[in-house]
Amino acid sequence: MTHKVTLIPGDGIGYEVSLAATRCIQASGADIQWDHCLAGADALEKTGELLPAAALDSIKKNKVALKGPITTPIGTGFRSVNVAIRQALELFACVRPAKTYSGVRSRFSGIDLVIIRENSEDLYSGIEFEEGKPETKDLISQIQSAVKKKIRMDSGISIKPISKFASERIVRFAFNYALANKRKKVTCVHKANIMKFTDGLFLESARQVAKEFEGKIIFEEAIVDNMAMQLVQKPHNYEVLVLPNLYGDSISELCACLIGGLGIAPGANIGSEMAVFEAVHGSAPKYKGKNKANPTAMILSGVLMLRYLKENQAADRLEQAVSQVILEGKSVTYDLKPDPLDPSSVGTSEMADAIIEKLKK
Ligand code: NAD
């Protein structure tokens, strides 16, 4: 069966890793017809828009997209195109598996956990009030009189909305994911001891949803700072973690490093009708055009995409080919070598070639 899939290469290292991934996916045996669309810095240059409507329309039509990383300036400048895509398409669940492949340099082996991050609200909602603006001062005055607490007038304010609806939705998604993937435990990660009305609501929603799965899936709770420590000490104790947006972002980066680095950590943004697959890593601008970036995270995001499309045989073949190349340790990028300066490391496209060779066997 032919699947139509939107391809957004992104910017920075996006073009290189996207090309590597599409070549490997094609070699896996799945029949994919790519609908190429622009978003990010290159789209801005060519069309005058960061997120052209054509890209969103294409995803809405095809229901599935593979997306490369897109740069977001820190502090000032435009807001994240990545967050805008997730919000515009209601891709409320971010699924990030963290699994160790044999041969990868990592302190741990045998890690196989999955991070389920709420994607639609929290401090990522983009509701912010800039320092010094009259509306910010008004808001500060209103809050001060309502709660009788001092906020400095030269403050910026970011709003953290967390709803019962979105919290129950993501926790139910996490439990159903655990059931479907034969996982025994879901851990809810929060900071409800400090943020009682936001994280507290997230935790309470999780406790209520957990009751629906009693006897089938074990439910645990963990405070986010403690979770960071536990993951570094005993990552094998965890199977599925469900978190609000911001903690999900940070903890998934921590988990990527537990399994050998950002170069190999894949991800998926899933809604009730469509899904966008992308690596955990960003656009790594310093490596742009250098044929240096590791394509594995993007290729494994393609594996998740193939599973979503029910192309399980192609997904298994591709994952196995990736894992063989990593285990052999010859045709791998700099970050997968014991010494990153090892001159025998290969480029992005050569690592993809080695994976494609394995798929031919
Ligand atoms: P980054 O993930 O782009 O890079 C951090 C470092 O990780 C790199 O310098 C490099 O050493 C390493 N790295 C990342 N990907 C790699 C790969 N494939 N192979 C080998 N090494 C790799 O993070 P950053 O520097 O904080 O962000 C750069 C830009 O990307 C920012 O504008 C940020 O907003 C954006 N970003 C986009 C996404 C997305 O598109 N979903 C996600 C995260 C960050």
Short mmCIF file of C-alpha atoms and ligand atoms in Angstrom, two decimals:
data_model
loop_
_atom_site.label_atom_id
_atom_site.label_comp_id
_atom_site.label_asym_id
_atom_site.label_seq_id
_atom_site.Cartn_x
_atom_site.Cartn_y
_atom_site.Cartn_z
CA MET A 1 0.00 0.00 0.00
CA THR A 2 1.26 3.50 -0.85
CA HIS A 3 1.27 5.99 2.04
CA LYS A 4 1.31 9.73 1.39
CA VAL A 5 3.45 11.42 4.02
CA THR A 6 4.33 15.11 4.48
CA LEU A 7 8.08 15.71 4.68
CA ILE A 8 9.32 18.89 6.37
CA PRO A 9 13.13 18.80 6.34
CA GLY A 10 13.40 21.76 8.76
CA ASP A 11 16.65 23.76 8.90
CA GLY A 12 20.19 23.48 10.32
CA ILE A 13 21.12 19.77 10.11
CA GLY A 14 17.49 19.06 9.14
CA TYR A 15 18.15 18.58 5.42
CA GLU A 16 20.96 16.10 5.95
CA VAL A 17 19.23 13.93 8.54
CA SER A 18 15.90 14.05 6.66
CA LEU A 19 17.53 12.92 3.44
CA ALA A 20 19.30 10.08 5.27
CA ALA A 21 16.02 9.04 6.92
CA THR A 22 13.90 9.10 3.74
CA ARG A 23 16.51 7.02 1.87
CA CYS A 24 16.56 4.42 4.68
CA ILE A 25 12.75 4.36 4.96
CA GLN A 26 12.46 3.81 1.22
CA ALA A 27 14.98 0.94 1.45
CA SER A 28 12.98 -0.68 4.28
CA GLY A 29 10.38 -1.86 1.76
CA ALA A 30 7.59 0.53 2.74
CA ASP A 31 6.01 2.43 -0.13
CA ILE A 32 5.99 6.10 0.85
CA GLN A 33 5.12 9.05 -1.39
CA TRP A 34 6.65 12.18 0.13
CA ASP A 35 4.87 15.51 -0.04
CA HIS A 36 7.76 17.99 0.42
CA CYS A 37 6.90 21.14 2.42
CA LEU A 38 8.86 23.99 3.94
CA ALA A 39 8.79 25.36 7.49
CA GLY A 40 11.32 27.30 9.58
CA ALA A 41 14.18 29.59 8.58
CA ASP A 42 14.28 28.38 4.95
CA ALA A 43 10.52 28.83 4.56
CA LEU A 44 10.85 32.37 5.89
CA GLU A 45 13.52 33.13 3.31
CA LYS A 46 11.65 31.58 0.38
CA THR A 47 8.00 32.37 1.18
CA GLY A 48 8.13 35.15 3.78
CA GLU A 49 6.39 32.87 6.29
CA LEU A 50 7.86 30.69 9.03
CA LEU A 51 5.03 28.20 8.95
CA PRO A 52 3.32 28.41 5.55
CA ALA A 53 -0.31 27.24 5.52
CA ALA A 54 0.68 24.73 2.80
CA ALA A 55 2.71 22.73 5.34
CA LEU A 56 -0.16 22.50 7.84
CA ASP A 57 -2.67 21.75 5.06
CA SER A 58 -0.47 18.95 3.76
CA ILE A 59 -0.27 17.32 7.23
CA LYS A 60 -4.03 17.71 7.69
CA LYS A 61 -4.57 15.97 4.35
CA ASN A 62 -1.98 13.19 4.72
CA LYS A 63 -2.46 12.73 8.51
CA VAL A 64 1.21 11.77 8.90
CA ALA A 65 4.43 13.80 8.67
CA LEU A 66 8.15 13.32 9.16
CA LYS A 67 9.78 16.53 10.31
CA GLY A 68 13.37 17.68 10.73
CA PRO A 69 14.41 20.09 13.49
CA ILE A 70 13.64 23.82 13.22
CA THR A 71 15.69 26.58 14.87
CA THR A 72 14.04 28.85 17.47
CA PRO A 73 16.02 31.91 18.63
CA ILE A 74 16.47 32.15 22.41
CA GLY A 75 15.04 35.11 24.33
CA THR A 76 13.89 37.33 21.46
CA GLY A 77 12.62 36.75 17.92
CA PHE A 78 9.83 34.46 16.74
CA ARG A 79 8.20 31.76 18.84
CA SER A 80 8.86 28.09 18.22
CA VAL A 81 7.53 26.74 14.91
CA ASN A 82 7.75 23.26 16.46
CA VAL A 83 5.39 24.23 19.28
CA ALA A 84 3.10 26.04 16.76
CA ILE A 85 2.76 22.85 14.64
CA ARG A 86 1.93 20.73 17.72
CA GLN A 87 -0.65 23.27 18.91
CA ALA A 88 -2.24 23.94 15.50
CA LEU A 89 -2.79 20.22 14.87
CA GLU A 90 -3.72 19.31 18.47
CA LEU A 91 -0.85 16.81 18.67
CA PHE A 92 -1.34 16.52 22.41
CA ALA A 93 0.96 13.57 23.14
CA CYS A 94 4.71 13.62 22.67
CA VAL A 95 6.06 10.07 22.78
CA ARG A 96 9.82 9.67 23.23
CA PRO A 97 11.21 6.15 23.65
CA ALA A 98 14.62 5.92 25.36
CA LYS A 99 16.16 2.56 24.54
CA THR A 100 19.81 1.47 24.64
CA TYR A 101 21.15 -0.22 21.52
CA SER A 102 24.12 -2.58 21.96
CA GLY A 103 27.35 -0.92 20.94
CA VAL A 104 26.32 2.58 21.96
CA ARG A 105 28.65 4.22 24.48
CA SER A 106 26.53 4.70 27.57
CA ARG A 107 26.91 4.17 31.32
CA PHE A 108 23.89 1.87 31.21
CA SER A 109 22.66 -1.04 29.16
CA GLY A 110 19.17 -2.49 28.88
CA ILE A 111 17.27 0.79 29.34
CA ASP A 112 13.87 0.68 27.64
CA LEU A 113 11.61 3.41 28.91
CA VAL A 114 9.16 5.76 27.25
CA ILE A 115 8.48 9.41 28.03
CA ILE A 116 4.94 10.65 27.38
CA ARG A 117 4.97 14.43 27.48
CA GLU A 118 1.84 16.60 27.46
CA ASN A 119 2.25 18.76 24.38
CA SER A 120 -0.53 21.36 24.41
CA GLU A 121 -0.31 23.50 27.54
CA ASP A 122 1.86 24.39 30.56
CA LEU A 123 4.53 27.12 30.18
CA TYR A 124 4.65 26.32 26.45
CA SER A 125 1.24 27.90 25.85
CA GLY A 126 3.05 31.08 24.72
CA ILE A 127 1.00 33.38 26.98
CA GLU A 128 3.62 35.84 28.13
CA PHE A 129 3.78 39.43 29.34
CA GLU A 130 6.95 41.36 28.59
CA GLU A 131 8.81 43.29 31.29
CA GLY A 132 8.05 47.01 31.30
CA LYS A 133 4.91 46.90 29.10
CA PRO A 134 1.83 48.72 30.52
CA GLU A 135 -0.31 45.55 30.31
CA THR A 136 2.35 43.66 32.28
CA LYS A 137 2.34 46.29 35.02
CA ASP A 138 -1.48 46.20 35.10
CA LEU A 139 -1.43 42.43 35.43
CA ILE A 140 1.16 42.59 38.22
CA SER A 141 -0.95 45.14 40.09
CA GLN A 142 -4.06 42.96 39.74
CA ILE A 143 -2.27 39.83 40.91
CA GLN A 144 -0.70 41.67 43.86
CA SER A 145 -4.03 42.94 45.07
CA ALA A 146 -5.69 39.55 44.59
CA VAL A 147 -3.08 37.43 46.39
CA LYS A 148 -1.49 40.03 48.69
CA LYS A 149 1.99 39.00 47.57
CA LYS A 150 4.74 41.16 46.14
CA ILE A 151 5.83 40.79 42.54
CA ARG A 152 8.57 43.15 41.38
CA MET A 153 7.26 45.69 38.84
CA ASP A 154 10.24 44.96 36.56
CA SER A 155 9.15 41.32 36.15
CA GLY A 156 8.20 39.45 33.00
CA ILE A 157 5.31 37.01 33.42
CA SER A 158 4.76 33.62 31.74
CA ILE A 159 1.45 31.87 32.28
CA LYS A 160 1.28 28.17 33.10
CA PRO A 161 -2.18 26.81 32.30
CA ILE A 162 -2.78 23.14 33.16
CA SER A 163 -6.31 21.81 32.68
CA LYS A 164 -8.12 18.78 34.01
CA PHE A 165 -9.18 17.90 30.44
CA ALA A 166 -5.65 17.88 28.97
CA SER A 167 -4.16 16.18 32.04
CA GLU A 168 -6.70 13.34 32.00
CA ARG A 169 -6.26 13.01 28.22
CA ILE A 170 -2.46 12.61 28.38
CA VAL A 171 -2.51 10.28 31.39
CA ARG A 172 -5.16 8.08 29.73
CA PHE A 173 -2.98 8.06 26.59
CA ALA A 174 0.00 6.94 28.73
CA PHE A 175 -1.95 4.10 30.36
CA ASN A 176 -3.34 2.93 27.02
CA TYR A 177 0.17 3.11 25.56
CA ALA A 178 1.42 0.96 28.48
CA LEU A 179 -1.34 -1.60 27.89
CA ALA A 180 -0.78 -1.73 24.12
CA ASN A 181 3.00 -2.07 24.53
CA LYS A 182 2.98 -4.61 27.36
CA ARG A 183 4.40 -2.23 29.95
CA LYS A 184 3.52 -2.82 33.58
CA LYS A 185 3.99 0.58 35.21
CA VAL A 186 3.20 4.27 34.63
CA THR A 187 4.96 6.95 36.72
CA CYS A 188 3.41 10.42 36.94
CA VAL A 189 6.11 13.10 37.29
CA HIS A 190 5.15 16.48 38.81
CA LYS A 191 6.02 19.29 41.22
CA ALA A 192 2.66 19.31 42.99
CA ASN A 193 4.25 20.10 46.36
CA ILE A 194 5.05 23.62 45.07
CA MET A 195 2.54 24.26 42.24
CA LYS A 196 -0.57 23.00 43.94
CA PHE A 197 -3.17 24.26 41.46
CA THR A 198 -1.38 23.31 38.23
CA ASP A 199 0.87 20.33 38.91
CA GLY A 200 -1.50 19.43 41.74
CA LEU A 201 -4.34 19.19 39.22
CA PHE A 202 -2.15 17.15 36.85
CA LEU A 203 -1.35 14.71 39.68
CA GLU A 204 -4.94 14.47 40.91
CA SER A 205 -6.14 13.84 37.33
CA ALA A 206 -3.50 11.09 37.03
CA ARG A 207 -4.69 9.46 40.27
CA GLN A 208 -8.29 9.43 39.00
CA VAL A 209 -7.39 7.98 35.59
CA ALA A 210 -5.12 5.38 37.25
CA LYS A 211 -8.21 3.91 38.96
CA GLU A 212 -9.58 2.93 35.52
CA PHE A 213 -6.49 0.73 35.02
CA GLU A 214 -6.26 -0.76 38.53
CA GLY A 215 -5.16 -4.40 38.46
CA LYS A 216 -3.74 -3.99 34.95
CA ILE A 217 -1.08 -1.26 35.22
CA ILE A 218 0.83 -0.16 38.34
CA PHE A 219 0.68 3.57 39.08
CA GLU A 220 3.48 5.53 40.77
CA GLU A 221 4.15 9.20 41.50
CA ALA A 222 7.48 11.06 41.55
CA ILE A 223 8.53 14.67 42.13
CA VAL A 224 10.44 15.91 39.09
CA ASP A 225 13.73 16.78 40.83
CA ASN A 226 13.78 13.42 42.57
CA MET A 227 12.92 11.78 39.24
CA ALA A 228 16.00 13.36 37.62
CA MET A 229 18.17 11.80 40.33
CA GLN A 230 16.41 8.41 40.20
CA LEU A 231 16.79 8.23 36.42
CA VAL A 232 20.54 8.77 36.64
CA GLN A 233 20.87 6.22 39.49
CA LYS A 234 18.30 3.54 38.66
CA PRO A 235 16.83 4.04 35.17
CA HIS A 236 15.77 0.39 34.99
CA ASN A 237 13.09 1.03 37.63
CA TYR A 238 10.97 2.95 35.12
CA GLU A 239 8.85 1.96 32.14
CA VAL A 240 6.46 4.74 31.10
CA LEU A 241 6.77 8.29 32.48
CA VAL A 242 3.93 10.80 32.00
CA LEU A 243 4.75 14.48 32.52
CA PRO A 244 3.51 18.03 31.92
CA ASN A 245 5.09 19.80 28.94
CA LEU A 246 8.15 21.53 30.45
CA TYR A 247 9.34 18.64 32.65
CA GLY A 248 8.74 16.30 29.69
CA ASP A 249 11.10 18.36 27.57
CA SER A 250 13.90 18.39 30.14
CA ILE A 251 13.54 14.79 31.29
CA SER A 252 13.48 13.47 27.72
CA GLU A 253 16.81 15.18 27.06
CA LEU A 254 18.21 13.61 30.25
CA CYS A 255 16.95 10.20 29.09
CA ALA A 256 18.43 10.73 25.60
CA CYS A 257 21.81 11.13 27.27
CA LEU A 258 21.27 7.99 29.39
CA ILE A 259 20.97 5.96 26.20
CA GLY A 260 23.98 7.46 24.42
CA GLY A 261 23.10 11.00 23.34
CA LEU A 262 20.76 13.19 21.33
CA GLY A 263 21.96 11.67 18.08
CA ILE A 264 19.92 8.51 18.67
CA ALA A 265 16.75 9.66 20.46
CA PRO A 266 13.56 9.57 18.34
CA GLY A 267 10.12 11.03 18.98
CA ALA A 268 6.51 11.34 17.86
CA ASN A 269 3.83 13.99 18.35
CA ILE A 270 0.46 12.28 18.27
CA GLY A 271 -3.09 13.62 18.17
CA SER A 272 -6.41 11.84 17.83
CA GLU A 273 -6.32 12.07 14.02
CA MET A 274 -2.75 12.72 12.91
CA ALA A 275 0.89 12.45 13.92
CA VAL A 276 4.21 14.21 13.27
CA PHE A 277 7.43 12.26 13.80
CA GLU A 278 10.67 14.07 14.71
CA ALA A 279 13.92 13.54 16.61
CA VAL A 280 14.36 14.86 20.16
CA HIS A 281 17.40 16.89 19.07
CA GLY A 282 17.34 20.37 17.57
CA SER A 283 18.88 21.88 14.45
CA ALA A 284 22.49 21.82 15.79
CA PRO A 285 23.41 24.85 13.60
CA LYS A 286 27.16 24.37 14.08
CA TYR A 287 26.98 21.12 12.09
CA LYS A 288 24.76 22.45 9.28
CA GLY A 289 25.98 21.31 5.84
CA LYS A 290 28.97 19.44 7.32
CA ASN A 291 27.67 15.89 6.76
CA LYS A 292 28.55 15.25 10.42
CA ALA A 293 25.25 14.87 12.32
CA ASN A 294 24.08 11.44 13.38
CA PRO A 295 20.99 10.50 11.32
CA THR A 296 19.91 7.73 13.75
CA ALA A 297 17.39 9.79 15.76
CA MET A 298 15.64 10.85 12.55
CA ILE A 299 15.75 7.31 11.10
CA LEU A 300 14.33 5.85 14.34
CA SER A 301 11.61 8.53 14.24
CA GLY A 302 10.90 7.03 10.81
CA VAL A 303 10.66 3.59 12.47
CA LEU A 304 8.03 4.99 14.86
CA MET A 305 6.25 6.44 11.82
CA LEU A 306 6.26 3.08 10.02
CA ARG A 307 4.74 1.42 13.12
CA TYR A 308 2.04 4.14 13.19
CA LEU A 309 1.32 3.33 9.52
CA LYS A 310 1.11 -0.37 10.49
CA GLU A 311 4.16 -1.12 8.32
CA ASN A 312 5.54 -3.31 11.11
CA GLN A 313 7.70 -5.53 8.95
CA ALA A 314 9.47 -2.55 7.36
CA ALA A 315 9.82 -0.94 10.82
CA ASP A 316 11.40 -4.07 12.33
CA ARG A 317 13.80 -4.45 9.38
CA LEU A 318 14.89 -0.83 9.56
CA GLU A 319 15.35 -0.87 13.35
CA GLN A 320 17.40 -4.04 13.08
CA ALA A 321 19.59 -2.57 10.33
CA VAL A 322 20.25 0.53 12.45
CA SER A 323 21.07 -1.58 15.49
CA GLN A 324 23.49 -3.80 13.47
CA VAL A 325 25.37 -0.78 12.13
CA ILE A 326 25.64 0.68 15.64
CA LEU A 327 26.79 -2.66 17.09
CA GLU A 328 29.49 -3.07 14.43
CA GLY A 329 30.65 0.46 15.28
CA LYS A 330 32.46 0.97 11.96
CA SER A 331 30.20 3.11 9.79
CA VAL A 332 28.97 5.42 12.53
CA THR A 333 29.14 9.18 13.06
CA TYR A 334 31.63 10.86 15.44
CA ASP A 335 29.29 10.84 18.44
CA LEU A 336 29.01 7.03 18.40
CA LYS A 337 32.78 6.48 18.47
CA PRO A 338 34.55 6.01 21.84
CA ASP A 339 36.73 8.97 20.80
CA PRO A 340 34.71 11.68 19.00
CA LEU A 341 37.91 12.71 17.16
CA ASP A 342 38.38 9.18 15.76
CA PRO A 343 39.21 9.77 12.07
CA SER A 344 37.40 6.55 11.09
CA SER A 345 34.00 8.07 11.95
CA VAL A 346 31.78 8.50 8.88
CA GLY A 347 29.40 11.25 7.77
CA THR A 348 25.60 11.43 7.90
CA SER A 349 25.10 10.09 4.39
CA GLU A 350 27.70 7.29 4.75
CA MET A 351 26.00 6.03 7.91
CA ALA A 352 22.73 5.96 5.96
CA ASP A 353 24.52 4.03 3.15
CA ALA A 354 25.68 1.40 5.69
CA ILE A 355 22.12 1.00 7.02
CA ILE A 356 20.77 0.64 3.47
CA GLU A 357 23.43 -2.03 2.75
CA LYS A 358 22.14 -4.04 5.74
CA LEU A 359 18.59 -3.73 4.41
CA LYS A 360 19.66 -5.29 1.09
CA LYS A 361 20.76 -8.51 2.83
P1 NAD B 1 20.53 20.71 19.56
O1 NAD B 1 19.82 19.44 19.90
O2 NAD B 1 20.30 21.25 18.22
O3 NAD B 1 22.10 20.49 19.71
C1 NAD B 1 22.78 20.36 20.95
C2 NAD B 1 24.06 19.57 20.71
O4 NAD B 1 23.72 18.19 20.64
C3 NAD B 1 24.74 19.86 19.37
O5 NAD B 1 25.62 20.94 19.44
C4 NAD B 1 25.47 18.56 19.12
O6 NAD B 1 26.65 18.52 19.88
C5 NAD B 1 24.50 17.54 19.66
N1 NAD B 1 23.61 16.99 18.63
C6 NAD B 1 22.30 17.31 18.41
N2 NAD B 1 21.82 16.59 17.40
C7 NAD B 1 22.83 15.80 16.97
C8 NAD B 1 22.95 14.81 15.95
N3 NAD B 1 21.92 14.48 15.17
N4 NAD B 1 24.14 14.21 15.79
C9 NAD B 1 25.18 14.50 16.56
N5 NAD B 1 25.14 15.41 17.55
C10 NAD B 1 23.97 16.05 17.76
O7 NAD B 1 20.13 21.75 20.71
P2 NAD B 1 20.33 23.33 20.78
O8 NAD B 1 21.71 23.68 20.31
O9 NAD B 1 19.89 23.69 22.14
O10 NAD B 1 19.26 23.90 19.76
C11 NAD B 1 19.54 24.36 18.45
C12 NAD B 1 18.26 24.90 17.85
O11 NAD B 1 17.32 23.83 17.66
C13 NAD B 1 17.56 25.93 18.75
O12 NAD B 1 17.10 26.97 17.94
C14 NAD B 1 16.40 25.15 19.35
O13 NAD B 1 15.32 25.99 19.67
C15 NAD B 1 16.06 24.20 18.23
N6 NAD B 1 15.36 22.97 18.67
C16 NAD B 1 14.45 22.47 17.80
C17 NAD B 1 13.80 21.28 18.13
C18 NAD B 1 12.79 20.74 17.14
O14 NAD B 1 12.80 21.14 15.98
N7 NAD B 1 11.90 19.85 17.55
C19 NAD B 1 14.10 20.61 19.30
C20 NAD B 1 15.07 21.14 20.13
C21 NAD B 1 15.71 22.32 19.80
#
